[in-house]
mmCIF file of C-alpha atoms and ligand atoms in Angstrom:
data_model
loop_
_atom_site.group_PDB
_atom_site.id
_atom_site.type_symbol
_atom_site.label_atom_id
_atom_site.label_comp_id
_atom_site.label_asym_id
_atom_site.label_seq_id
_atom_site.Cartn_x
_atom_site.Cartn_y
_atom_site.Cartn_z
ATOM 1 C CA HIS A 29 0.017 -0.181 0.104
ATOM 2 C CA GLU A 30 2.844 2.340 0.750
ATOM 3 C CA ILE A 31 4.065 2.242 -2.295
ATOM 4 C CA ARG A 32 1.374 1.982 -4.454
ATOM 5 C CA GLN A 33 -0.649 5.443 -2.681
ATOM 6 C CA PRO A 34 2.640 7.548 -3.879
ATOM 7 C CA LEU A 35 2.436 5.868 -7.402
ATOM 8 C CA ALA A 36 -1.290 5.884 -8.061
ATOM 9 C CA SER A 37 -0.971 9.433 -6.756
ATOM 10 C CA ILE A 38 1.675 10.515 -9.770
ATOM 11 C CA VAL A 39 -0.745 8.405 -12.540
ATOM 12 C CA THR A 40 -3.941 10.679 -10.995
ATOM 13 C CA ASN A 41 -1.839 14.313 -11.379
ATOM 14 C CA VAL A 42 -0.354 13.476 -14.522
ATOM 15 C CA ASP A 43 -3.687 12.836 -15.987
ATOM 16 C CA ALA A 44 -5.330 16.225 -14.141
ATOM 17 C CA ALA A 45 -2.177 18.249 -15.480
ATOM 18 C CA SER A 46 -2.793 17.032 -18.921
ATOM 19 C CA ARG A 47 -6.647 18.097 -18.611
ATOM 20 C CA TRP A 48 -5.548 21.851 -17.388
ATOM 21 C CA MET A 49 -3.576 21.921 -20.055
ATOM 22 C CA GLY A 50 -5.569 20.855 -22.330
ATOM 23 C CA ARG A 51 -7.809 23.850 -21.994
ATOM 24 C CA PRO A 52 -8.712 26.197 -24.404
ATOM 25 C CA THR A 53 -6.754 28.668 -22.505
ATOM 26 C CA PRO A 54 -4.510 26.473 -20.277
ATOM 27 C CA ASP A 55 -4.152 27.028 -16.118
ATOM 28 C CA LEU A 56 -0.673 27.157 -15.507
ATOM 29 C CA ASP A 57 -0.886 27.470 -11.796
ATOM 30 C CA GLU A 58 -2.883 24.669 -12.057
ATOM 31 C CA VAL A 59 -0.221 22.778 -13.938
ATOM 32 C CA LYS A 60 2.536 23.970 -11.774
ATOM 33 C CA ALA A 61 0.729 22.889 -8.512
ATOM 34 C CA THR A 62 0.014 19.378 -9.606
ATOM 35 C CA LEU A 63 3.453 19.056 -11.065
ATOM 36 C CA GLU A 64 4.557 19.827 -7.569
ATOM 37 C CA GLN A 65 2.474 17.105 -6.317
ATOM 38 C CA ILE A 66 3.933 14.633 -8.685
ATOM 39 C CA HIS A 67 7.218 15.952 -7.366
ATOM 40 C CA ASN A 68 6.614 15.114 -4.046
ATOM 41 C CA SER A 69 5.114 11.773 -4.733
ATOM 42 C CA ALA A 70 8.056 10.616 -6.771
ATOM 43 C CA TYR A 71 10.091 11.641 -4.029
ATOM 44 C CA ARG A 72 8.425 9.546 -1.660
ATOM 45 C CA ALA A 73 8.532 6.851 -3.784
ATOM 46 C CA ARG A 74 11.926 6.975 -3.821
ATOM 47 C CA ASP A 75 12.483 7.074 -0.342
ATOM 48 C CA LEU A 76 10.435 4.094 -0.089
ATOM 49 C CA ILE A 77 12.498 2.225 -2.160
ATOM 50 C CA GLY A 78 15.448 3.608 -0.732
ATOM 51 C CA SER A 79 14.563 1.996 2.898
ATOM 52 C CA ILE A 80 13.449 -1.348 1.252
ATOM 53 C CA ARG A 81 17.050 -1.409 -0.087
ATOM 54 C CA ALA A 82 18.837 -0.641 3.261
ATOM 55 C CA MET A 83 16.797 -3.219 4.672
ATOM 56 C CA VAL A 84 18.251 -5.925 2.630
ATOM 57 C CA LYS A 85 21.660 -4.614 2.492
ATOM 58 C CA ARG A 86 24.564 -6.175 3.169
ATOM 59 C CA ASP A 87 25.967 -4.895 6.292
ATOM 60 C CA GLU A 88 28.277 -7.517 8.049
ATOM 61 C CA ARG A 89 28.651 -5.035 11.189
ATOM 62 C CA ASN A 90 25.102 -6.174 12.350
ATOM 63 C CA ARG A 91 25.833 -10.259 11.952
ATOM 64 C CA THR A 92 25.753 -11.922 15.015
ATOM 65 C CA ALA A 93 26.019 -15.706 15.791
ATOM 66 C CA LEU A 94 22.271 -16.865 15.833
ATOM 67 C CA ASP A 95 20.139 -19.611 16.733
ATOM 68 C CA LEU A 96 17.625 -19.697 14.245
ATOM 69 C CA ASN A 97 14.930 -21.926 16.746
ATOM 70 C CA ASP A 98 15.098 -19.141 18.864
ATOM 71 C CA LEU A 99 14.112 -16.825 16.056
ATOM 72 C CA VAL A 100 11.296 -19.105 14.822
ATOM 73 C CA ARG A 101 9.954 -19.406 18.372
ATOM 74 C CA GLU A 102 10.140 -15.666 18.477
ATOM 75 C CA VAL A 103 8.113 -14.726 15.185
ATOM 76 C CA LEU A 104 5.673 -17.539 16.029
ATOM 77 C CA ALA A 105 4.945 -15.957 19.316
ATOM 78 C CA LEU A 106 4.491 -12.590 17.303
ATOM 79 C CA MET A 107 2.159 -14.276 14.703
ATOM 80 C CA GLU A 108 0.225 -15.945 17.472
ATOM 81 C CA GLY A 109 -3.107 -13.847 17.299
ATOM 82 C CA GLU A 110 -2.801 -13.930 13.633
ATOM 83 C CA LEU A 111 -2.469 -17.893 13.414
ATOM 84 C CA GLN A 112 -5.499 -18.444 16.490
ATOM 85 C CA ARG A 113 -7.765 -15.846 14.066
ATOM 86 C CA ASN A 114 -7.676 -17.801 11.386
ATOM 87 C CA ARG A 115 -7.646 -21.348 13.188
ATOM 88 C CA ILE A 116 -4.168 -22.442 12.229
ATOM 89 C CA SER A 117 -2.479 -25.297 13.750
ATOM 90 C CA VAL A 118 1.664 -24.826 14.041
ATOM 91 C CA GLU A 119 3.518 -28.206 14.064
ATOM 92 C CA LEU A 120 7.196 -27.691 15.164
ATOM 93 C CA ASP A 121 10.103 -30.264 14.732
ATOM 94 C CA LEU A 122 13.030 -28.493 15.518
ATOM 95 C CA ASP A 123 16.463 -29.744 16.079
ATOM 96 C CA GLU A 124 17.921 -29.310 19.316
ATOM 97 C CA HIS A 125 21.476 -29.925 18.252
ATOM 98 C CA LEU A 126 20.955 -26.892 15.267
ATOM 99 C CA PRO A 127 24.256 -25.531 14.606
ATOM 100 C CA LEU A 128 24.388 -21.602 15.066
ATOM 101 C CA THR A 129 24.273 -19.438 12.075
ATOM 102 C CA LYS A 130 25.495 -15.854 11.502
ATOM 103 C CA GLY A 131 23.363 -13.159 10.281
ATOM 104 C CA ASP A 132 21.316 -10.103 10.623
ATOM 105 C CA ARG A 133 18.546 -10.992 13.115
ATOM 106 C CA LEU A 134 16.268 -8.270 12.114
ATOM 107 C CA GLN A 135 16.346 -9.357 8.493
ATOM 108 C CA LEU A 136 16.124 -13.093 9.023
ATOM 109 C CA GLN A 137 13.191 -12.101 11.209
ATOM 110 C CA GLN A 138 11.569 -10.492 8.132
ATOM 111 C CA VAL A 139 12.209 -13.589 5.720
ATOM 112 C CA LEU A 140 10.546 -15.851 8.291
ATOM 113 C CA THR A 141 7.777 -13.328 9.197
ATOM 114 C CA ASN A 142 7.090 -13.009 5.349
ATOM 115 C CA LEU A 143 6.971 -16.523 4.624
ATOM 116 C CA MET A 144 4.691 -17.265 7.804
ATOM 117 C CA THR A 145 2.503 -14.464 6.187
ATOM 118 C CA ASN A 146 2.118 -15.981 3.023
ATOM 119 C CA ALA A 147 1.371 -19.568 3.925
ATOM 120 C CA ILE A 148 -1.059 -17.920 6.533
ATOM 121 C CA GLU A 149 -2.726 -16.148 3.552
ATOM 122 C CA ALA A 150 -2.374 -19.405 1.680
ATOM 123 C CA MET A 151 -4.586 -21.004 3.873
ATOM 124 C CA ALA A 152 -6.945 -18.468 4.728
ATOM 125 C CA GLU A 153 -8.675 -19.520 1.399
ATOM 126 C CA LYS A 154 -8.960 -22.911 2.130
ATOM 127 C CA LYS A 155 -11.284 -24.682 4.320
ATOM 128 C CA TRP A 156 -9.284 -27.402 6.330
ATOM 129 C CA PRO A 157 -6.550 -28.917 7.059
ATOM 130 C CA ARG A 158 -4.843 -25.632 7.818
ATOM 131 C CA ILE A 159 -1.251 -26.637 9.593
ATOM 132 C CA LEU A 160 1.762 -24.922 9.602
ATOM 133 C CA ARG A 161 4.910 -27.065 9.606
ATOM 134 C CA ILE A 162 8.408 -25.137 10.319
ATOM 135 C CA LYS A 163 11.217 -27.694 10.699
ATOM 136 C CA SER A 164 15.003 -26.917 11.215
ATOM 137 C CA ALA A 165 17.728 -29.398 10.946
ATOM 138 C CA ALA A 166 21.407 -29.454 10.055
ATOM 139 C CA GLU A 167 22.374 -29.847 6.565
ATOM 140 C CA GLU A 168 25.303 -31.228 5.714
ATOM 141 C CA PRO A 169 28.160 -30.227 5.461
ATOM 142 C CA ASN A 170 28.169 -27.175 6.683
ATOM 143 C CA GLY A 171 24.443 -25.472 6.548
ATOM 144 C CA VAL A 172 21.022 -25.126 8.336
ATOM 145 C CA LEU A 173 17.611 -25.441 6.704
ATOM 146 C CA ILE A 174 14.880 -24.064 7.381
ATOM 147 C CA SER A 175 11.507 -25.262 6.044
ATOM 148 C CA VAL A 176 8.167 -23.777 6.209
ATOM 149 C CA ALA A 177 5.570 -26.027 4.714
ATOM 150 C CA ASP A 178 1.408 -25.038 4.580
ATOM 151 C CA THR A 179 -1.539 -26.692 3.693
ATOM 152 C CA GLY A 180 -2.888 -23.806 2.052
ATOM 153 C CA LYS A 181 -4.037 -23.531 -2.107
ATOM 154 C CA GLY A 182 -0.550 -24.474 -3.488
ATOM 155 C CA ILE A 183 1.307 -22.440 -6.295
ATOM 156 C CA ASP A 184 -0.087 -22.953 -10.201
ATOM 157 C CA PRO A 185 2.972 -24.553 -11.595
ATOM 158 C CA LYS A 186 2.557 -21.927 -14.654
ATOM 159 C CA ILE A 187 3.401 -19.192 -12.230
ATOM 160 C CA ALA A 188 5.959 -20.793 -10.303
ATOM 161 C CA ASP A 189 8.506 -19.510 -11.502
ATOM 162 C CA ARG A 190 7.690 -16.066 -11.215
ATOM 163 C CA ILE A 191 6.762 -15.716 -7.583
ATOM 164 C CA PHE A 192 10.267 -14.605 -6.739
ATOM 165 C CA ASN A 193 9.988 -11.714 -9.147
ATOM 166 C CA PRO A 194 9.781 -8.409 -7.546
ATOM 167 C CA LEU A 195 6.067 -6.974 -8.002
ATOM 168 C CA PHE A 196 4.688 -10.411 -9.178
ATOM 169 C CA THR A 197 1.608 -10.784 -6.791
ATOM 170 C CA THR A 198 -1.509 -13.007 -7.441
ATOM 171 C CA LYS A 199 -3.320 -10.955 -4.803
ATOM 172 C CA SER A 200 -5.668 -7.746 -5.033
ATOM 173 C CA ASN A 201 -3.584 -6.204 -2.141
ATOM 174 C CA GLY A 202 -0.634 -7.590 -2.819
ATOM 175 C CA MET A 203 2.747 -5.758 -3.331
ATOM 176 C CA GLY A 204 4.638 -8.685 -4.789
ATOM 177 C CA LEU A 205 7.830 -7.898 -2.880
ATOM 178 C CA GLY A 206 7.750 -10.288 -0.078
ATOM 179 C CA LEU A 207 9.290 -12.796 -1.730
ATOM 180 C CA SER A 208 11.719 -11.090 -3.763
ATOM 181 C CA ILE A 209 13.151 -9.581 -0.502
ATOM 182 C CA CYS A 210 13.536 -13.039 1.120
ATOM 183 C CA ARG A 211 15.157 -13.955 -1.677
ATOM 184 C CA SER A 212 17.471 -11.182 -1.501
ATOM 185 C CA ILE A 213 18.211 -11.464 2.259
ATOM 186 C CA ILE A 214 19.189 -15.060 2.038
ATOM 187 C CA GLU A 215 21.207 -14.779 -0.611
ATOM 188 C CA GLY A 216 22.960 -11.872 0.890
ATOM 189 C CA HIS A 217 23.465 -14.211 3.630
ATOM 190 C CA ASP A 218 25.257 -16.815 0.863
ATOM 191 C CA GLY A 219 22.441 -19.082 1.185
ATOM 192 C CA ARG A 220 19.398 -20.140 -0.992
ATOM 193 C CA LEU A 221 15.909 -19.883 -0.797
ATOM 194 C CA TRP A 222 13.047 -21.925 -3.111
ATOM 195 C CA VAL A 223 9.866 -23.669 -3.076
ATOM 196 C CA SER A 224 8.458 -27.132 -4.024
ATOM 197 C CA ALA A 225 4.946 -28.397 -4.066
ATOM 198 C CA GLY A 226 3.938 -30.478 -0.447
ATOM 199 C CA ALA A 227 3.628 -33.478 -0.671
ATOM 200 C CA GLU A 228 -0.744 -33.400 0.089
ATOM 201 C CA GLY A 229 -0.942 -29.902 -1.451
ATOM 202 C CA GLY A 230 0.227 -26.924 -0.443
ATOM 203 C CA SER A 231 3.902 -25.203 -0.802
ATOM 204 C CA VAL A 232 6.742 -25.632 1.252
ATOM 205 C CA PHE A 233 9.637 -22.696 1.427
ATOM 206 C CA GLN A 234 12.747 -23.930 2.092
ATOM 207 C CA PHE A 235 16.126 -22.054 2.935
ATOM 208 C CA VAL A 236 19.333 -23.086 3.900
ATOM 209 C CA LEU A 237 22.117 -20.487 5.784
ATOM 210 C CA PRO A 238 25.864 -21.346 6.487
ATOM 211 C CA ALA A 239 26.505 -22.747 9.576
ATOM 212 C CA ASN A 240 28.745 -20.122 11.880
ATOM 213 C CA VAL A 241 31.937 -21.570 11.882
ATOM 214 C CA ALA A 242 33.808 -20.154 14.631
ATOM 215 C CA SER A 243 36.554 -17.873 13.301
HETATM 216 P P1 ADP B 76 2.396 -10.781 -1.941
HETATM 217 O O1 ADP B 76 2.544 -11.999 -0.644
HETATM 218 O O2 ADP B 76 2.507 -9.354 -1.721
HETATM 219 O O3 ADP B 76 1.578 -11.230 -3.666
HETATM 220 P P2 ADP B 76 5.230 -12.373 -2.477
HETATM 221 O O4 ADP B 76 6.305 -11.794 -3.046
HETATM 222 O O5 ADP B 76 4.948 -12.426 -0.724
HETATM 223 O O6 ADP B 76 4.240 -11.237 -2.608
HETATM 224 O O7 ADP B 76 4.365 -13.680 -2.960
HETATM 225 C C1 ADP B 76 4.052 -13.528 -4.468
HETATM 226 C C2 ADP B 76 3.206 -14.259 -4.927
HETATM 227 O O8 ADP B 76 3.460 -15.794 -4.678
HETATM 228 C C3 ADP B 76 1.845 -14.413 -3.901
HETATM 229 O O9 ADP B 76 0.760 -13.382 -4.560
HETATM 230 C C4 ADP B 76 1.353 -16.117 -4.187
HETATM 231 O O10 ADP B 76 0.548 -15.982 -5.222
HETATM 232 C C5 ADP B 76 2.675 -16.711 -4.152
HETATM 233 N N1 ADP B 76 2.934 -17.305 -2.937
HETATM 234 C C6 ADP B 76 3.663 -16.869 -1.928
HETATM 235 N N2 ADP B 76 3.909 -17.522 -1.011
HETATM 236 C C7 ADP B 76 2.607 -18.510 -1.175
HETATM 237 C C8 ADP B 76 2.098 -19.551 -0.645
HETATM 238 N N3 ADP B 76 2.799 -19.862 0.535
HETATM 239 N N4 ADP B 76 0.882 -20.560 -1.325
HETATM 240 C C9 ADP B 76 0.969 -19.903 -1.977
HETATM 241 N N5 ADP B 76 1.072 -19.244 -3.017
HETATM 242 C C10 ADP B 76 1.992 -18.484 -2.571
#
C-alpha cells in the first residue's frame, strides 16, 4: 500500500495536469501545482524504495551468531494472534542440536515473518486442514535448513518460476515484494531459498544458510 499510494497519485496527477493543459486557455498555475505534487510523490516512492534497499543491504556489522530455532519461536510468538484468528495449528519439528548460523537478526526475522504470512494467507483461502509446519535441521556438510510448509492452496506450476520476481503478485492487495526481499536477504547471507509443492498439497518454502564457523 505504501508504495502504491504515491504511484497512484502520480498517475492521477499526470492525468489532471494534461487536462489543465488541454483547456482552451491552459491553467498554468494548476499545472504547476500538480507538477509539484507529482514531484513530491515521486520522491516519496524513491525514499520508500531506498528504505527497502537498506533493509536488505549487506551490512556485516549487524551480523551475529544466531540460533534459528530461537528466531522461529520468536516469530511464531509474534504471529500467534494471526494464527489463532485463522484457526491454523502449528507443528514444530526443531532440531535441538542445530548449529548456529551467522546473520542479521532483523533481516532473518523479516524472512520468517514473510514466509509465515504468505502461508497464513494461502491457508485462509482454503477450508481444512490448516497446518503450518516449521522444521529446522542441520544440512551437511555445513549448513542450517529451515522449512516452512503450509496446507494452503499451493502454487500453480504456471506461475511458480515468477513468484520470486519483484512486483509479481496474485493478491488484490499484494505488493509482490515479500518473496523477492526474502530471496535477496537469504542470498545476501550466502544462502539459498526455494519452493516446492507439499506432499499433500500446499507449498514448502525452504532456505539454507551457512552454519557459523568459529573464526
Ligand atoms: P505478495 O504476498 O504481496 O503477493 P510475495 O512476493 O510474498 O508477494 O508473493 C508473491 C506471490 O507468490 C503471491 O501473490 C502468491 O501468488 C505466491 N505465494 C507466495 N507464498 C505462497 C504460499 N505459501 N502459497 C501459495 N502461494 C504463495
